[in-house]
mmCIF file of C-alpha atoms and ligand atoms in Angstrom:
data_model
loop_
_atom_site.group_PDB
_atom_site.id
_atom_site.type_symbol
_atom_site.label_atom_id
_atom_site.label_comp_id
_atom_site.label_asym_id
_atom_site.label_seq_id
_atom_site.Cartn_x
_atom_site.Cartn_y
_atom_site.Cartn_z
ATOM 1 C CA MET A 1 175.135 12.814 -93.956
ATOM 2 C CA SER A 2 172.756 13.731 -91.163
ATOM 3 C CA ALA A 3 173.639 13.562 -87.494
ATOM 4 C CA ARG A 4 172.086 11.110 -85.056
ATOM 5 C CA ILE A 5 169.791 12.830 -82.596
ATOM 6 C CA LEU A 6 170.606 12.915 -78.903
ATOM 7 C CA ASP A 7 167.008 12.695 -77.793
ATOM 8 C CA GLY A 8 166.767 14.151 -74.301
ATOM 9 C CA ARG A 9 162.998 13.853 -74.258
ATOM 10 C CA ALA A 10 163.069 10.090 -74.885
ATOM 11 C CA LEU A 11 165.904 9.487 -72.414
ATOM 12 C CA SER A 12 164.110 11.603 -69.795
ATOM 13 C CA LYS A 13 160.965 9.540 -70.224
ATOM 14 C CA GLU A 14 162.919 6.345 -69.496
ATOM 15 C CA ILE A 15 164.708 7.841 -66.504
ATOM 16 C CA ARG A 16 161.493 9.322 -65.094
ATOM 17 C CA ALA A 17 159.826 5.896 -65.169
ATOM 18 C CA SER A 18 162.624 4.508 -62.992
ATOM 19 C CA LEU A 19 162.489 7.607 -60.765
ATOM 20 C CA PHE A 20 158.804 6.948 -60.177
ATOM 21 C CA ASP A 21 159.645 3.422 -58.956
ATOM 22 C CA ARG A 22 162.288 4.817 -56.586
ATOM 23 C CA SER A 23 159.797 7.376 -55.222
ATOM 24 C CA LEU A 24 157.217 4.691 -54.680
ATOM 25 C CA ARG A 25 159.708 2.593 -52.725
ATOM 26 C CA LEU A 26 160.484 5.585 -50.505
ATOM 27 C CA LYS A 27 156.776 6.267 -50.027
ATOM 28 C CA ASN A 28 156.181 2.676 -49.014
ATOM 29 C CA ASP A 29 159.097 2.901 -46.575
ATOM 30 C CA GLY A 30 157.909 6.120 -44.926
ATOM 31 C CA ARG A 31 157.139 9.095 -47.108
ATOM 32 C CA ALA A 32 157.427 10.396 -50.674
ATOM 33 C CA PRO A 33 160.430 12.610 -51.528
ATOM 34 C CA GLY A 34 159.686 16.337 -51.304
ATOM 35 C CA LEU A 35 160.918 19.333 -53.290
ATOM 36 C CA ALA A 36 160.396 22.972 -52.268
ATOM 37 C CA VAL A 37 160.532 25.556 -55.051
ATOM 38 C CA ILE A 38 160.884 29.249 -54.238
ATOM 39 C CA LEU A 39 159.683 31.623 -56.942
ATOM 40 C CA VAL A 40 159.952 35.406 -56.697
ATOM 41 C CA GLY A 41 158.060 37.810 -58.967
ATOM 42 C CA ASN A 42 156.136 37.208 -62.178
ATOM 43 C CA ASP A 43 158.764 36.570 -64.824
ATOM 44 C CA PRO A 44 156.819 34.500 -67.420
ATOM 45 C CA ALA A 45 159.837 32.301 -68.282
ATOM 46 C CA SER A 46 160.468 31.525 -64.583
ATOM 47 C CA GLU A 47 156.785 30.686 -64.123
ATOM 48 C CA VAL A 48 156.951 28.244 -67.055
ATOM 49 C CA TYR A 49 160.121 26.610 -65.647
ATOM 50 C CA VAL A 50 158.520 26.215 -62.216
ATOM 51 C CA ARG A 51 155.356 24.728 -63.729
ATOM 52 C CA ASN A 52 157.468 22.242 -65.703
ATOM 53 C CA LYS A 53 159.346 21.248 -62.561
ATOM 54 C CA SER A 54 156.100 20.724 -60.615
ATOM 55 C CA LYS A 55 154.676 18.643 -63.464
ATOM 56 C CA ALA A 56 157.830 16.512 -63.566
ATOM 57 C CA CYS A 57 157.566 16.007 -59.788
ATOM 58 C CA ASP A 58 153.983 14.753 -60.198
ATOM 59 C CA GLU A 59 155.099 12.418 -62.967
ATOM 60 C CA CYS A 60 157.841 10.955 -60.759
ATOM 61 C CA GLY A 61 155.841 10.668 -57.536
ATOM 62 C CA VAL A 62 157.683 13.522 -55.822
ATOM 63 C CA MET A 63 155.713 15.878 -53.576
ATOM 64 C CA SER A 64 156.389 19.496 -54.596
ATOM 65 C CA LYS A 65 155.515 22.757 -52.884
ATOM 66 C CA VAL A 66 155.849 26.126 -54.592
ATOM 67 C CA PHE A 67 156.426 29.214 -52.411
ATOM 68 C CA HIS A 68 155.561 32.218 -54.594
ATOM 69 C CA PHE A 69 156.625 35.675 -53.354
ATOM 70 C CA PRO A 70 156.044 39.148 -54.822
ATOM 71 C CA ASN A 71 159.034 41.040 -56.261
ATOM 72 C CA THR A 72 159.182 43.151 -53.115
ATOM 73 C CA VAL A 73 160.050 40.228 -50.825
ATOM 74 C CA SER A 74 163.012 40.927 -48.530
ATOM 75 C CA GLU A 75 166.168 38.848 -48.344
ATOM 76 C CA HIS A 76 165.353 38.354 -44.667
ATOM 77 C CA GLU A 77 161.990 36.712 -45.470
ATOM 78 C CA LEU A 78 163.562 34.385 -48.028
ATOM 79 C CA VAL A 79 166.319 33.371 -45.615
ATOM 80 C CA GLY A 80 163.691 32.708 -42.933
ATOM 81 C CA LEU A 81 161.782 30.345 -45.218
ATOM 82 C CA ILE A 82 164.956 28.538 -46.333
ATOM 83 C CA GLU A 83 165.977 28.014 -42.704
ATOM 84 C CA GLU A 84 162.594 26.410 -42.004
ATOM 85 C CA LEU A 85 162.846 24.209 -45.082
ATOM 86 C CA ASN A 86 166.399 23.169 -44.164
ATOM 87 C CA VAL A 87 165.060 21.373 -41.089
ATOM 88 C CA SER A 88 161.706 20.258 -42.469
ATOM 89 C CA ASN A 89 161.093 16.517 -42.313
ATOM 90 C CA GLU A 90 159.013 16.670 -45.499
ATOM 91 C CA ILE A 91 161.534 18.375 -47.754
ATOM 92 C CA ASP A 92 164.586 16.743 -49.382
ATOM 93 C CA GLY A 93 165.398 19.412 -51.942
ATOM 94 C CA ILE A 94 165.228 23.221 -52.007
ATOM 95 C CA LEU A 95 165.370 25.147 -55.253
ATOM 96 C CA VAL A 96 165.377 28.900 -55.694
ATOM 97 C CA GLN A 97 164.245 29.800 -59.198
ATOM 98 C CA LEU A 98 166.662 32.339 -60.707
ATOM 99 C CA PRO A 99 166.827 35.187 -61.517
ATOM 100 C CA LEU A 100 165.998 36.962 -58.257
ATOM 101 C CA PRO A 101 165.214 40.709 -58.046
ATOM 102 C CA GLU A 102 168.270 42.960 -57.874
ATOM 103 C CA HIS A 103 167.838 43.859 -54.196
ATOM 104 C CA VAL A 104 168.280 40.195 -53.220
ATOM 105 C CA ASN A 105 171.823 38.848 -53.035
ATOM 106 C CA VAL A 106 171.738 35.513 -54.881
ATOM 107 C CA ARG A 107 174.931 34.255 -53.241
ATOM 108 C CA ASN A 108 173.550 34.875 -49.748
ATOM 109 C CA ILE A 109 170.342 33.062 -50.605
ATOM 110 C CA ILE A 110 171.989 30.035 -52.217
ATOM 111 C CA GLY A 111 174.512 29.962 -49.375
ATOM 112 C CA CYS A 112 171.666 29.528 -46.852
ATOM 113 C CA ILE A 113 170.388 26.344 -48.455
ATOM 114 C CA SER A 114 171.570 23.284 -46.550
ATOM 115 C CA VAL A 115 174.208 21.515 -48.641
ATOM 116 C CA ASN A 116 172.225 18.323 -48.058
ATOM 117 C CA LYS A 117 169.169 19.803 -49.791
ATOM 118 C CA ASP A 118 170.940 21.795 -52.511
ATOM 119 C CA VAL A 119 169.453 19.713 -55.339
ATOM 120 C CA ASP A 120 170.232 22.407 -57.939
ATOM 121 C CA GLY A 121 173.915 21.917 -57.049
ATOM 122 C CA PHE A 122 174.650 25.660 -56.816
ATOM 123 C CA HIS A 123 175.964 25.812 -53.227
ATOM 124 C CA LEU A 124 179.683 26.573 -52.972
ATOM 125 C CA TYR A 125 180.242 23.149 -51.353
ATOM 126 C CA ASN A 126 178.748 21.329 -54.324
ATOM 127 C CA ILE A 127 180.532 23.567 -56.850
ATOM 128 C CA GLY A 128 183.835 23.199 -54.958
ATOM 129 C CA GLY A 129 183.361 19.438 -54.972
ATOM 130 C CA LEU A 130 183.583 19.502 -58.754
ATOM 131 C CA VAL A 131 187.207 20.595 -58.336
ATOM 132 C CA ALA A 132 188.246 18.682 -55.253
ATOM 133 C CA GLY A 133 185.773 15.769 -55.262
ATOM 134 C CA GLY A 134 182.913 15.281 -52.789
ATOM 135 C CA THR A 135 180.028 16.870 -54.665
ATOM 136 C CA ILE A 136 176.741 15.608 -53.270
ATOM 137 C CA PHE A 137 174.466 17.033 -55.942
ATOM 138 C CA PRO A 138 175.923 17.858 -59.368
ATOM 139 C CA PRO A 139 174.333 20.918 -61.049
ATOM 140 C CA CYS A 140 171.395 19.660 -63.100
ATOM 141 C CA THR A 141 172.120 20.942 -66.612
ATOM 142 C CA PRO A 142 175.751 19.727 -66.845
ATOM 143 C CA TYR A 143 174.699 16.501 -65.100
ATOM 144 C CA GLY A 144 172.006 15.989 -67.771
ATOM 145 C CA VAL A 145 174.488 16.687 -70.589
ATOM 146 C CA GLN A 146 176.931 14.200 -69.101
ATOM 147 C CA LEU A 147 174.237 11.536 -68.949
ATOM 148 C CA LEU A 148 173.172 12.207 -72.560
ATOM 149 C CA LEU A 149 176.793 11.686 -73.667
ATOM 150 C CA GLU A 150 177.267 8.570 -71.545
ATOM 151 C CA THR A 151 174.015 6.967 -72.678
ATOM 152 C CA ALA A 152 175.037 7.385 -76.323
ATOM 153 C CA ASN A 153 178.492 5.908 -75.466
ATOM 154 C CA ILE A 154 180.207 9.120 -76.505
ATOM 155 C CA GLU A 155 183.631 8.978 -74.885
ATOM 156 C CA VAL A 156 185.136 12.316 -73.805
ATOM 157 C CA SER A 157 188.429 11.051 -72.394
ATOM 158 C CA GLY A 158 191.284 12.521 -74.440
ATOM 159 C CA LYS A 159 188.845 14.435 -76.667
ATOM 160 C CA ASN A 160 188.790 18.154 -77.358
ATOM 161 C CA VAL A 161 185.695 19.477 -75.647
ATOM 162 C CA VAL A 162 184.901 23.115 -76.373
ATOM 163 C CA ILE A 163 182.311 24.873 -74.246
ATOM 164 C CA VAL A 164 180.843 28.168 -75.435
ATOM 165 C CA GLY A 165 179.501 30.027 -72.395
ATOM 166 C CA ALA A 166 181.136 30.328 -68.997
ATOM 167 C CA SER A 167 178.235 30.862 -66.591
ATOM 168 C CA ASN A 168 178.301 29.516 -63.045
ATOM 169 C CA ILE A 169 175.298 27.294 -63.707
ATOM 170 C CA VAL A 170 176.236 25.747 -67.053
ATOM 171 C CA GLY A 171 179.610 26.464 -68.674
ATOM 172 C CA LYS A 172 181.952 26.410 -65.674
ATOM 173 C CA PRO A 173 180.554 23.328 -63.889
ATOM 174 C CA MET A 174 180.306 21.540 -67.253
ATOM 175 C CA ALA A 175 184.006 22.216 -67.845
ATOM 176 C CA LEU A 176 184.940 20.847 -64.418
ATOM 177 C CA MET A 177 182.806 17.725 -64.813
ATOM 178 C CA LEU A 178 184.312 16.829 -68.174
ATOM 179 C CA LEU A 179 187.825 17.652 -66.991
ATOM 180 C CA GLN A 180 187.253 15.007 -64.331
ATOM 181 C CA LYS A 181 186.467 12.610 -67.188
ATOM 182 C CA ASP A 182 189.883 13.415 -68.741
ATOM 183 C CA ALA A 183 188.613 15.589 -71.584
ATOM 184 C CA THR A 184 190.804 18.453 -72.808
ATOM 185 C CA VAL A 185 188.448 21.331 -72.146
ATOM 186 C CA SER A 186 188.428 24.866 -73.585
ATOM 187 C CA VAL A 187 185.916 27.391 -72.304
ATOM 188 C CA CYS A 188 184.951 30.288 -74.574
ATOM 189 C CA HIS A 189 182.901 33.344 -73.662
ATOM 190 C CA ILE A 190 181.858 36.752 -74.908
ATOM 191 C CA LYS A 191 185.449 38.083 -74.736
ATOM 192 C CA THR A 192 186.960 35.165 -76.655
ATOM 193 C CA ASN A 193 188.810 36.394 -79.736
ATOM 194 C CA ASP A 194 187.983 34.379 -82.850
ATOM 195 C CA LEU A 195 185.436 31.914 -81.460
ATOM 196 C CA SER A 196 185.571 29.712 -84.553
ATOM 197 C CA LEU A 197 189.287 29.037 -83.990
ATOM 198 C CA TYR A 198 188.183 27.040 -80.933
ATOM 199 C CA THR A 199 184.909 25.587 -82.188
ATOM 200 C CA LYS A 200 186.680 24.106 -85.224
ATOM 201 C CA LEU A 201 188.923 22.113 -82.881
ATOM 202 C CA ALA A 202 186.011 20.566 -81.004
ATOM 203 C CA ASP A 203 185.327 16.836 -81.021
ATOM 204 C CA VAL A 204 182.495 17.681 -78.641
ATOM 205 C CA LEU A 205 181.002 21.181 -78.776
ATOM 206 C CA ILE A 206 178.730 22.323 -75.943
ATOM 207 C CA VAL A 207 177.011 25.665 -76.482
ATOM 208 C CA ALA A 208 175.330 27.633 -73.696
ATOM 209 C CA ALA A 209 175.474 31.300 -74.680
ATOM 210 C CA GLY A 210 171.831 32.270 -75.160
ATOM 211 C CA LYS A 211 172.504 33.575 -78.712
ATOM 212 C CA PRO A 212 170.335 32.062 -81.451
ATOM 213 C CA GLY A 213 172.280 31.046 -84.564
ATOM 214 C CA LEU A 214 175.674 31.654 -82.894
ATOM 215 C CA ILE A 215 177.178 28.391 -84.178
ATOM 216 C CA THR A 216 177.033 27.925 -87.934
ATOM 217 C CA ALA A 217 178.141 24.973 -90.070
ATOM 218 C CA ASP A 218 181.405 26.642 -91.161
ATOM 219 C CA MET A 219 182.463 26.842 -87.472
ATOM 220 C CA VAL A 220 182.549 23.077 -86.840
ATOM 221 C CA LYS A 221 184.496 20.147 -88.194
ATOM 222 C CA ASN A 222 182.991 16.973 -89.643
ATOM 223 C CA ASP A 223 181.684 14.394 -87.159
ATOM 224 C CA VAL A 224 181.578 16.806 -84.225
ATOM 225 C CA VAL A 225 179.178 15.972 -81.378
ATOM 226 C CA VAL A 226 177.021 19.060 -80.746
ATOM 227 C CA ILE A 227 175.179 19.743 -77.516
ATOM 228 C CA ASP A 228 172.991 22.830 -77.691
ATOM 229 C CA VAL A 229 172.024 24.041 -74.226
ATOM 230 C CA GLY A 230 170.633 27.380 -75.430
ATOM 231 C CA ILE A 231 166.951 28.168 -75.013
ATOM 232 C CA ASN A 232 165.905 31.280 -76.908
ATOM 233 C CA ARG A 233 162.321 32.421 -77.212
ATOM 234 C CA MET A 234 161.780 33.984 -80.648
ATOM 235 C CA ILE A 235 159.342 36.769 -81.524
ATOM 236 C CA ASP A 236 156.924 34.262 -83.127
ATOM 237 C CA GLY A 237 156.826 32.340 -79.827
ATOM 238 C CA SER A 238 158.983 29.440 -81.030
ATOM 239 C CA ILE A 239 161.940 28.135 -79.046
ATOM 240 C CA THR A 240 165.358 27.761 -80.629
ATOM 241 C CA GLY A 241 168.871 26.936 -79.480
ATOM 242 C CA ASP A 242 172.238 28.596 -80.104
ATOM 243 C CA VAL A 243 173.184 26.318 -82.993
ATOM 244 C CA ASP A 244 172.048 26.528 -86.617
ATOM 245 C CA PHE A 245 170.600 23.020 -86.318
ATOM 246 C CA ASP A 246 169.410 22.619 -89.935
ATOM 247 C CA ASN A 247 172.884 23.161 -91.383
ATOM 248 C CA VAL A 248 175.136 21.898 -88.591
ATOM 249 C CA LYS A 249 173.322 18.540 -88.511
ATOM 250 C CA HIS A 250 174.799 17.716 -91.939
ATOM 251 C CA LYS A 251 178.339 17.867 -90.542
ATOM 252 C CA ALA A 252 177.820 16.551 -87.007
ATOM 253 C CA SER A 253 177.800 12.894 -85.950
ATOM 254 C CA TRP A 254 175.403 13.592 -83.056
ATOM 255 C CA ILE A 255 173.338 16.647 -82.208
ATOM 256 C CA THR A 256 170.734 17.672 -79.639
ATOM 257 C CA PRO A 257 167.504 19.278 -80.853
ATOM 258 C CA VAL A 258 166.002 22.351 -79.201
ATOM 259 C CA PRO A 259 163.482 21.815 -77.760
ATOM 260 C CA GLY A 260 163.707 18.163 -76.736
ATOM 261 C CA GLY A 261 167.444 17.880 -76.027
ATOM 262 C CA VAL A 262 169.064 19.228 -72.877
ATOM 263 C CA GLY A 263 165.962 20.972 -71.449
ATOM 264 C CA PRO A 264 164.035 17.854 -70.358
ATOM 265 C CA MET A 265 167.273 16.322 -69.004
ATOM 266 C CA THR A 266 167.851 19.314 -66.708
ATOM 267 C CA VAL A 267 164.462 18.848 -65.056
ATOM 268 C CA THR A 268 164.926 15.084 -64.857
ATOM 269 C CA MET A 269 168.276 15.461 -63.075
ATOM 270 C CA LEU A 270 166.644 17.817 -60.575
ATOM 271 C CA ILE A 271 164.182 15.064 -59.712
ATOM 272 C CA GLU A 272 166.997 12.490 -59.612
ATOM 273 C CA ASN A 273 168.937 14.698 -57.152
ATOM 274 C CA THR A 274 165.800 15.136 -55.005
ATOM 275 C CA ILE A 275 165.068 11.422 -54.868
ATOM 276 C CA ARG A 276 168.696 10.595 -54.136
ATOM 277 C CA SER A 277 168.612 13.136 -51.327
ATOM 278 C CA ALA A 278 165.581 11.360 -49.840
ATOM 279 C CA GLU A 279 167.229 7.952 -50.296
ATOM 280 C CA LEU A 280 170.401 9.106 -48.577
ATOM 281 C CA ARG A 281 168.425 10.618 -45.703
ATOM 282 C CA MET A 282 166.426 7.386 -45.351
ATOM 283 C CA ALA A 283 169.508 5.189 -45.472
ATOM 284 C CA ILE A 284 171.206 7.223 -42.778
ATOM 285 C CA ASN A 285 168.243 7.485 -40.469
ATOM 286 C CA PRO A 286 165.353 5.329 -41.681
ATOM 287 C CA ILE A 287 163.286 5.775 -38.533
ATOM 288 C CA ASN A 288 163.435 9.522 -38.126
ATOM 289 C CA ILE A 289 164.475 10.646 -41.644
ATOM 290 C CA ASN A 290 166.787 13.130 -40.012
ATOM 291 C CA PRO A 291 166.949 16.414 -41.946
ATOM 292 C CA ALA A 292 170.149 17.538 -40.252
ATOM 293 C CA VAL A 293 172.581 15.114 -41.825
ATOM 294 C CA THR A 294 176.097 16.447 -42.375
ATOM 295 C CA PRO A 295 177.687 16.715 -45.829
ATOM 296 C CA ALA A 296 180.306 14.133 -44.858
ATOM 297 C CA GLU A 297 177.588 11.587 -44.166
ATOM 298 C CA MET A 298 175.858 12.239 -47.476
ATOM 299 C CA ARG A 299 178.938 12.590 -49.669
ATOM 300 C CA LEU A 300 178.751 10.868 -52.987
ATOM 301 C CA SER A 301 181.299 11.237 -55.731
ATOM 302 C CA ILE A 302 180.163 11.677 -59.324
HETATM 303 P P1 NAD B 401 174.488 33.465 -68.992
HETATM 304 O O1 NAD B 401 173.927 34.663 -69.677
HETATM 305 O O2 NAD B 401 174.650 33.432 -67.532
HETATM 306 O O3 NAD B 401 175.907 33.136 -69.644
HETATM 307 C C1 NAD B 401 176.111 33.170 -71.025
HETATM 308 C C2 NAD B 401 177.557 32.877 -71.340
HETATM 309 O O4 NAD B 401 177.707 32.867 -72.742
HETATM 310 C C3 NAD B 401 178.530 33.908 -70.781
HETATM 311 O O5 NAD B 401 179.686 33.266 -70.295
HETATM 312 C C4 NAD B 401 178.872 34.761 -71.996
HETATM 313 O O6 NAD B 401 180.189 35.309 -71.909
HETATM 314 C C5 NAD B 401 178.771 33.737 -73.115
HETATM 315 N N1 NAD B 401 178.441 34.358 -74.406
HETATM 316 C C6 NAD B 401 177.399 35.178 -74.674
HETATM 317 N N2 NAD B 401 177.450 35.572 -75.966
HETATM 318 C C7 NAD B 401 178.533 34.979 -76.507
HETATM 319 C C8 NAD B 401 179.119 35.029 -77.797
HETATM 320 N N3 NAD B 401 178.596 35.766 -78.782
HETATM 321 N N4 NAD B 401 180.234 34.305 -78.002
HETATM 322 C C9 NAD B 401 180.787 33.571 -77.010
HETATM 323 N N5 NAD B 401 180.270 33.486 -75.765
HETATM 324 C C10 NAD B 401 179.163 34.206 -75.525
HETATM 325 O O7 NAD B 401 173.578 32.273 -69.514
HETATM 326 P P2 NAD B 401 173.278 30.792 -68.897
HETATM 327 O O8 NAD B 401 172.412 30.920 -67.731
HETATM 328 O O9 NAD B 401 174.522 29.974 -68.834
HETATM 329 O O10 NAD B 401 172.392 30.232 -70.111
HETATM 330 C C11 NAD B 401 172.907 30.147 -71.422
HETATM 331 C C12 NAD B 401 171.812 29.614 -72.329
HETATM 332 O O11 NAD B 401 171.452 28.313 -71.912
HETATM 333 C C13 NAD B 401 170.507 30.431 -72.294
HETATM 334 O O12 NAD B 401 169.907 30.362 -73.564
HETATM 335 C C14 NAD B 401 169.658 29.681 -71.286
HETATM 336 O O13 NAD B 401 168.276 29.868 -71.496
HETATM 337 C C15 NAD B 401 170.073 28.270 -71.577
HETATM 338 N N6 NAD B 401 169.909 27.333 -70.470
HETATM 339 C C16 NAD B 401 169.331 26.171 -70.779
HETATM 340 C C17 NAD B 401 169.177 25.203 -69.815
HETATM 341 C C18 NAD B 401 168.569 23.910 -70.202
HETATM 342 O O14 NAD B 401 168.127 23.194 -69.352
HETATM 343 N N7 NAD B 401 168.579 23.569 -71.495
HETATM 344 C C19 NAD B 401 169.617 25.441 -68.502
HETATM 345 C C20 NAD B 401 170.233 26.654 -68.206
HETATM 346 C C21 NAD B 401 170.403 27.592 -69.223
#
């Protein structure tokens, strides 16, 4: 048996075509959606991610602006820029590429982004909304995983979903999103004793640990659905996930490849959030495209 492939690249292509149409409609009604990306330093991986995001914006008809600062930038300067972008009539989404240098407090920076433009979904309001309802922008990676599952008609209600990795940007929001869909969710992390005890229970296994080869075939049951979020750059320059794809695929019913699985979906959901932000702003104030709309006015449940 070999698993069916959850092809994030193909699904992204379809979604991006419809995103382009939505952008065009907005452009015809006033202006194209706009995304501001803030990049600090010269981390090669961050530079690649930012380039990919800009390329995806071009593909979807979204105007993007990259603000590139040296590593020595102060928190004060970054906050100043974010405050300007919060009230800019051209910008619907603000993204700060992580990681930031150690002297910059990430929470302060993310906290300054207007909730209405937090298209990465990292602001406390959007994270809190995953518990209490009211999220405007779901975090992009879990949102992309959810869409991959839904598009393949993979039901999570009542299923054992095991998530390996408990970060604020992937594992935790993923757990909350699938809990809302009535999955029984377990979250494992570096301190979990006997990881395979949990992974063997999974009907759906989502792995976001950043450890190549962490999940082997003996750790999963037959017919498991495997979502590999991991992106690991190997010494030979290749990219691999956290799952031993070649062996696990013989036991799984569905599996994501790396690359070509979750990665393209993350970027696509960023563009979707940005366009939706512009649409909401337009719908609320089509004449002025008011940047200062309150969260209550923009609320959308996922
Ligand atoms: P992180 O380092 O913030 O968190 C990693 C998590 O995995 C932690 O909770 C840690 O406890 C857990 N973990 C680490 N080793 C483990 C082990 N041996 N057993 C069990 N748990 C373990 O990482 P992150 O930002 O969540 O990213 C995780 C991976 O996903 C990375 O490879 C990253 O590049 C990738 N990623 C991919 C996308 C995408 O779009 N595909 C998006 C974000 C992150």
